[in-house]
Coordinates of C-alpha atoms and ligand atoms in Angstrom, one line a residue:
M300 CA 26.0 12.8 180.6
R301 CA 25.0 11.9 184.1
I302 CA 27.8 10.6 186.5
L303 CA 26.9 9.4 189.9
S304 CA 29.6 9.4 192.6
V305 CA 29.2 7.2 195.7
V306 CA 31.3 8.1 198.8
G307 CA 30.9 7.2 202.5
A308 CA 34.2 7.4 204.4
R309 CA 36.6 10.2 205.2
P310 CA 39.3 9.5 202.5
Q311 CA 36.6 9.4 199.9
F312 CA 35.4 12.9 200.7
V313 CA 38.9 14.1 200.1
K314 CA 39.0 12.4 196.7
L315 CA 35.6 13.6 195.7
A316 CA 36.6 17.3 196.2
P317 CA 38.8 17.6 193.0
I318 CA 36.4 15.4 191.0
A319 CA 33.3 17.5 191.9
R320 CA 35.3 20.6 190.8
A321 CA 36.4 19.0 187.5
M322 CA 32.9 17.8 186.7
K323 CA 31.5 21.4 186.7
G324 CA 30.3 22.4 183.2
R325 CA 31.3 19.0 181.7
A326 CA 28.8 16.5 183.1
E327 CA 25.7 16.3 185.4
H328 CA 27.1 15.1 188.7
I329 CA 25.0 13.3 191.4
I330 CA 26.6 12.7 194.8
V331 CA 25.5 9.9 197.1
H332 CA 26.8 9.6 200.7
T333 CA 26.2 6.1 202.2
G334 CA 26.6 7.5 205.7
Q335 CA 29.4 5.0 206.6
H336 CA 31.1 7.9 208.4
Y337 CA 28.6 10.3 210.1
D338 CA 30.4 12.2 212.9
E339 CA 30.7 15.9 212.0
L340 CA 34.5 15.7 212.2
M341 CA 34.6 12.6 210.1
S342 CA 32.2 13.8 207.4
D343 CA 30.5 17.3 207.4
V344 CA 33.6 19.4 207.8
F345 CA 35.2 17.8 204.7
F346 CA 32.2 18.9 202.6
Q347 CA 32.4 22.4 204.0
D348 CA 36.2 23.0 203.9
L349 CA 36.7 21.4 200.5
G350 CA 33.8 23.1 198.9
I351 CA 32.0 19.9 197.9
P352 CA 28.3 20.3 197.0
A353 CA 26.0 18.7 199.6
P354 CA 25.1 15.1 198.7
D355 CA 21.9 14.6 196.6
Y356 CA 21.2 11.4 198.7
N357 CA 22.4 10.3 202.1
L358 CA 21.6 6.7 203.0
G359 CA 22.6 7.1 206.7
V360 CA 23.7 3.5 207.1
G361 CA 26.1 4.2 210.0
S362 CA 28.3 1.7 211.7
G363 CA 27.9 -2.1 211.9
K364 CA 29.6 -5.3 211.2
H365 CA 31.0 -5.7 207.6
G366 CA 28.1 -7.7 206.3
E367 CA 25.5 -5.7 208.0
Q368 CA 27.0 -2.4 206.9
T369 CA 27.7 -3.5 203.3
G370 CA 24.3 -5.1 203.0
A371 CA 22.4 -2.0 204.1
M372 CA 24.4 0.0 201.5
L373 CA 23.6 -2.5 198.7
A374 CA 19.9 -2.3 199.4
G375 CA 19.9 1.5 199.7
L376 CA 22.1 2.1 196.6
E377 CA 20.0 -0.1 194.3
K378 CA 17.0 2.1 194.9
V379 CA 18.9 5.3 194.4
F380 CA 20.5 4.1 191.1
E381 CA 17.1 3.0 189.8
E382 CA 15.7 6.4 190.6
A383 CA 18.7 8.5 189.4
Q384 CA 19.4 6.4 186.2
P385 CA 23.1 7.4 185.9
D386 CA 25.1 6.7 182.7
V387 CA 28.0 5.5 185.0
V388 CA 28.6 5.1 188.7
L389 CA 32.0 6.3 190.0
V390 CA 33.4 4.6 193.1
Y391 CA 36.4 5.6 195.1
G392 CA 39.2 3.8 196.9
D393 CA 38.6 0.6 198.9
T394 CA 36.0 0.9 201.6
N395 CA 32.8 -1.0 202.2
S396 CA 31.0 1.9 200.4
T397 CA 33.1 1.3 197.3
L398 CA 32.3 -2.4 197.1
A399 CA 28.6 -2.0 197.8
A400 CA 28.2 0.7 195.1
A401 CA 30.1 -1.4 192.5
L402 CA 28.0 -4.5 193.2
A403 CA 24.7 -2.6 193.3
A404 CA 25.4 -1.0 189.9
V405 CA 26.7 -4.0 187.9
K406 CA 23.7 -6.1 189.0
I407 CA 21.3 -3.7 187.4
H408 CA 23.6 -3.2 184.3
I409 CA 24.9 0.3 185.1
P410 CA 28.5 0.7 184.1
V411 CA 31.0 1.3 187.0
A412 CA 34.3 3.3 187.0
H413 CA 36.7 2.7 189.8
L414 CA 39.0 5.6 190.9
E415 CA 42.2 4.5 192.6
A416 CA 42.2 1.1 190.8
G417 CA 45.0 -1.4 190.9
L418 CA 46.3 -0.8 194.4
R419 CA 47.2 -4.0 196.2
S420 CA 48.7 -4.8 199.6
F421 CA 48.5 -8.6 199.0
N422 CA 47.4 -8.8 202.6
R423 CA 44.2 -10.8 202.7
R424 CA 43.5 -9.9 206.3
M425 CA 42.6 -6.4 205.3
P426 CA 39.0 -5.8 204.4
E427 CA 40.2 -3.1 202.0
E428 CA 42.2 -5.6 200.0
H429 CA 39.0 -7.7 199.2
N430 CA 37.1 -4.5 198.5
R431 CA 39.8 -3.4 196.0
V432 CA 40.1 -6.7 194.1
L433 CA 36.4 -7.3 193.8
T434 CA 35.7 -3.7 192.8
D435 CA 38.4 -3.8 190.1
H436 CA 37.1 -7.0 188.6
A437 CA 33.5 -5.7 188.6
S438 CA 34.3 -2.4 187.0
D439 CA 34.2 -1.3 183.4
L440 CA 36.8 1.5 183.6
L441 CA 39.8 1.3 186.0
L442 CA 41.3 4.6 186.8
S443 CA 44.8 4.0 188.2
P444 CA 46.8 6.5 190.3
T445 CA 50.2 4.9 189.6
E446 CA 52.3 2.8 187.2
V447 CA 52.5 0.2 189.9
G448 CA 48.7 0.1 189.9
M449 CA 48.6 -0.3 186.1
K450 CA 51.0 -3.3 186.4
H451 CA 48.9 -5.0 189.0
L452 CA 45.8 -4.6 186.8
A453 CA 47.6 -6.0 183.7
G454 CA 48.8 -8.9 185.8
E455 CA 45.1 -9.7 186.6
G456 CA 44.1 -9.5 183.0
L457 CA 42.5 -6.1 183.3
A458 CA 44.8 -4.0 181.1
G459 CA 42.2 -3.4 178.4
R460 CA 39.9 -1.6 180.9
S461 CA 42.7 0.4 182.6
V462 CA 43.7 4.1 182.2
M463 CA 46.5 5.8 184.2
V464 CA 45.2 9.2 185.4
G465 CA 47.4 10.0 188.3
D466 CA 46.4 10.5 191.9
V467 CA 43.5 12.9 192.8
M468 CA 44.9 13.2 196.3
T469 CA 47.8 15.1 194.8
D470 CA 45.4 17.5 193.2
V471 CA 43.6 18.3 196.5
L472 CA 46.8 18.5 198.5
F473 CA 48.5 20.9 196.1
R474 CA 45.4 23.2 196.1
V475 CA 45.1 23.2 199.9
R476 CA 48.9 23.8 200.3
E477 CA 48.6 26.9 198.1
H478 CA 45.8 28.3 200.3
L479 CA 47.8 27.6 203.4
A480 CA 50.8 29.5 201.9
E481 CA 48.5 32.6 201.5
E482 CA 46.8 32.2 204.9
R483 CA 48.8 30.9 207.9
Q484 CA 46.8 28.5 210.1
P485 CA 47.5 28.1 213.8
L486 CA 48.8 24.7 215.0
P487 CA 46.8 22.6 217.5
D488 CA 47.4 23.4 221.2
G489 CA 50.3 21.6 222.8
V490 CA 52.7 21.5 219.8
S491 CA 55.1 23.9 218.2
A492 CA 56.5 24.0 214.6
G493 CA 59.1 21.4 213.8
K494 CA 59.0 19.8 217.2
Y495 CA 56.3 17.2 217.2
F496 CA 55.1 14.1 215.3
V497 CA 51.7 13.6 213.8
C498 CA 50.1 10.2 214.5
T499 CA 46.9 8.3 213.4
I500 CA 46.0 4.7 214.2
H501 CA 42.8 3.1 213.2
R502 CA 43.3 -0.2 211.4
P503 CA 41.7 -3.3 213.0
D504 CA 45.0 -5.1 213.1
N505 CA 46.4 -2.4 215.3
T506 CA 43.4 -1.5 217.4
D507 CA 41.4 -4.6 218.1
D508 CA 44.0 -6.7 220.1
P509 CA 44.6 -5.1 223.5
T510 CA 48.2 -6.3 223.7
R511 CA 49.0 -4.9 220.3
L512 CA 47.3 -1.5 220.9
K513 CA 49.0 -1.2 224.4
G514 CA 52.4 -1.9 222.8
I515 CA 51.8 0.8 220.2
V516 CA 50.6 3.4 222.7
E517 CA 53.5 2.7 225.0
S518 CA 56.0 3.1 222.2
L519 CA 54.4 6.4 221.1
A520 CA 54.3 7.7 224.7
A521 CA 58.0 7.1 225.1
L522 CA 59.1 9.1 222.1
G523 CA 61.3 12.1 222.8
M524 CA 59.0 14.7 221.3
P525 CA 55.2 15.4 221.6
V526 CA 53.1 13.1 219.5
L527 CA 49.9 14.7 218.2
L528 CA 47.6 11.7 218.2
L529 CA 44.5 12.5 216.0
A530 CA 42.2 9.9 217.4
H531 CA 39.8 8.2 215.0
P532 CA 36.5 7.1 216.7
R533 CA 37.5 3.4 216.3
L534 CA 40.8 4.1 218.3
K535 CA 39.0 6.0 221.0
A536 CA 36.3 3.4 221.4
L537 CA 38.7 0.4 221.5
A538 CA 41.2 2.0 223.8
E539 CA 38.4 2.8 226.2
A540 CA 37.0 -0.8 226.0
H541 CA 40.5 -2.2 226.6
G542 CA 41.2 0.2 229.5
I543 CA 44.2 1.8 227.7
S544 CA 44.8 5.5 228.4
L545 CA 45.7 7.3 225.2
A546 CA 46.8 10.5 226.8
A547 CA 50.1 9.0 228.2
G548 CA 53.7 10.3 228.2
S549 CA 54.5 12.3 225.1
I550 CA 51.1 11.8 223.5
V551 CA 49.0 14.9 223.0
L552 CA 45.5 13.5 222.4
H553 CA 43.4 15.4 219.8
E554 CA 40.2 15.1 217.8
P555 CA 40.5 14.2 214.1
L556 CA 41.5 17.4 212.2
A557 CA 39.7 18.9 209.2
Y558 CA 41.7 18.4 205.9
P559 CA 43.3 21.9 205.7
Q560 CA 44.3 21.7 209.4
L561 CA 45.7 18.2 208.9
V562 CA 47.8 19.3 205.9
N563 CA 49.1 22.2 208.0
A564 CA 49.9 20.0 211.0
V565 CA 51.8 17.5 208.8
A566 CA 53.7 20.2 206.9
N567 CA 54.9 21.7 210.2
S568 CA 55.8 18.4 211.9
A569 CA 59.1 16.5 212.3
G570 CA 57.5 13.3 211.1
V571 CA 54.4 11.2 210.7
V572 CA 53.5 7.8 212.4
T573 CA 50.4 6.2 210.9
D574 CA 48.6 3.2 209.6
S575 CA 46.5 5.2 207.2
G576 CA 47.0 4.9 203.4
G577 CA 46.4 8.5 202.5
L578 CA 48.6 10.0 205.2
Q579 CA 51.7 8.1 204.0
K580 CA 51.3 9.8 200.7
E581 CA 50.4 13.2 202.1
A582 CA 53.6 13.1 204.2
F583 CA 55.6 12.1 201.1
L584 CA 54.1 14.9 199.0
L585 CA 55.0 17.4 201.7
R586 CA 58.4 15.7 202.1
I587 CA 57.9 14.8 205.8
P588 CA 59.4 11.4 206.8
C589 CA 56.8 8.8 207.6
T590 CA 56.8 5.6 209.7
T591 CA 54.0 3.2 208.9
I592 CA 52.8 0.7 211.5
R593 CA 51.9 -2.1 209.0
P594 CA 53.6 -5.1 207.4
E595 CA 53.2 -3.7 203.9
T596 CA 51.9 -0.7 202.0
E597 CA 50.1 -0.1 198.8
W598 CA 52.1 3.1 198.3
V599 CA 55.4 1.3 197.7
E600 CA 56.9 4.4 196.0
T601 CA 57.1 6.2 199.3
V602 CA 59.3 3.4 200.7
E603 CA 61.4 2.9 197.6
L604 CA 62.2 6.7 197.6
G605 CA 63.3 6.5 201.3
W606 CA 60.5 8.7 202.8
N607 CA 58.5 5.9 204.4
M608 CA 59.6 3.1 206.7
L609 CA 57.5 0.1 207.7
V610 CA 57.4 -1.2 211.3
N611 CA 55.1 -4.0 212.3
D612 CA 56.0 -7.0 214.5
D613 CA 58.9 -5.6 216.4
L614 CA 57.6 -2.5 218.1
S615 CA 61.1 -1.8 219.6
K616 CA 62.0 -0.6 216.1
L617 CA 59.3 2.1 216.1
A618 CA 61.2 4.8 218.1
P619 CA 64.5 4.5 216.0
A620 CA 62.4 4.6 212.8
V621 CA 60.4 7.6 213.8
Q622 CA 63.5 9.5 215.0
R623 CA 65.7 8.6 212.0
P624 CA 67.3 11.5 210.1
A625 CA 65.4 12.9 207.0
P626 CA 66.2 10.9 203.8
D627 CA 67.8 12.3 200.7
P628 CA 65.7 14.9 198.8
T629 CA 63.9 13.7 195.7
D630 CA 62.0 15.5 193.0
A631 CA 60.2 12.2 191.9
T632 CA 56.5 12.5 191.1
P633 CA 55.0 9.0 191.3
Y634 CA 51.6 10.4 192.2
G635 CA 51.2 12.7 189.3
D636 CA 51.2 16.4 188.6
G637 CA 48.0 17.6 190.3
N638 CA 45.7 17.2 187.2
A639 CA 44.4 13.7 187.9
A640 CA 40.8 14.9 188.3
Q641 CA 40.6 16.5 184.9
R642 CA 42.1 13.3 183.3
T643 CA 39.5 11.3 185.2
V644 CA 36.6 13.3 183.8
D645 CA 38.2 13.1 180.3
A646 CA 38.4 9.3 180.6
L647 CA 34.8 9.0 181.8
L648 CA 33.4 11.2 179.0
E649 CA 35.4 9.3 176.4
K650 CA 34.2 5.9 177.5
F651 CA 30.6 6.6 178.6
A652 CA 29.2 9.7 176.8
K653 CA 26.4 8.8 174.4
Ligands
UD1_38 C1 37.0 2.9 207.1 C2 37.5 2.1 205.9 C3 39.0 2.3 205.8 C4 39.4 3.7 205.8 C5 38.8 4.4 207.0 C6 39.1 5.9 207.0 C7 36.2 0.0 205.4 C8 36.3 -1.5 205.6 N1 37.2 0.6 206.0 O1 37.5 2.3 208.3 O2 39.4 1.7 204.5 O3 40.8 3.8 205.8 O4 37.4 4.2 207.0 O5 38.7 6.5 208.2 O6 35.3 0.5 204.8 N2 32.8 5.6 213.7 C9 32.3 6.7 214.4 N3 31.9 7.8 213.7 C10 32.1 7.9 212.4 C11 32.6 6.7 211.7 C12 33.0 5.6 212.4 O7 32.1 6.6 215.6 O8 31.8 8.9 211.8 C13 33.2 4.4 214.5 C14 32.1 3.3 214.4 O9 31.5 3.1 215.7 C15 32.7 2.1 213.9 C16 34.2 2.4 213.7 O10 34.3 3.8 213.9 O11 32.7 1.0 214.8 C17 34.7 2.0 212.4 O12 34.0 2.6 211.3 P1 34.0 1.9 209.8 O13 33.3 2.8 208.9 O14 33.4 0.5 210.0 O15 35.5 1.6 209.5 P2 36.7 2.5 209.6 O16 37.6 1.9 210.7 O17 36.4 4.0 209.8

């Protein structure tokens, strides 16, 4: 059986790693990179560090407005699918690459499977929310990471196509953590173990309005411990455009980290401050308290279990949230046992093998 994976943005490379490994010896696996993320630190290092085979195709679409970027992907992917003739296209998460791949495939009658199906923020301002909903409804097989995801799918009439497989990000995190236990990695310059926060900010709602971004940066700069700010290209570009200096006060400005170094940095930190989806969960799996600068989260389990706190409109609540004491320990495993990729390949073979 021939399975074709489409990825394009950083979190998708992380999810692809355990899937590519689980495919070995079980199915022919073709990898297509749309080129949505193209900087070495946003793309290439993930393939190298996580042992992902080089993509068979790279469309090199690069940056652009939503319509422009998604449209370029649609046109490029259609040609690739026609040439590669996969039995199923596997799409990941909620980016523009996800939606473009799902649409391109269904229009030419190639079945689609969606990994990380069923997540909802119910926030229609987020481009990712539209990508999720549209991709789920176009897909033939919905691979959900959580029980909450399965409930959302059932609520939208999609239960018959849904399978709960667990979260592949747990697979990759556990694997990397094992390697880190064997081989100690140095921390980035300017921080020491247990005495810093890890921070990432990249969502349009936080970066695009100068007043909002300034408020966030000022709150971070005033925290009582170094804040390792791993600056996404979007954050850097917009801060520069708005004339906001990121290297202020407590902030230790740093390039984005490769995945093993990121896990190491989070595991040794006092807390995480972020608007990323993946990082909220990585913090939880490493049992590091997280504060999320968003009005809601798709990963509600992290909040319910006390390991994640949401701060949005009132930024004066950010410092007390980040500096709160660690919550009660928990042995809950809402994100699975680290074998989600195997279950994903099982489900794909069961549904699509001829
Ligand atoms: C995308 C995803 C988001 C995901 C995030 C992870 C969509 C709608 N959003 O957001 O769900 O959480 O990736 O990082 O698909 N840029 C570079 N170099 C790169 C990549 C991007 O400089 O390698 C710059 C571009 O100039 C662009 C900006 O970053 O303007 C945003 O990139 P884009 O892919 O549109 O969205 P992200 O904000 O990265």
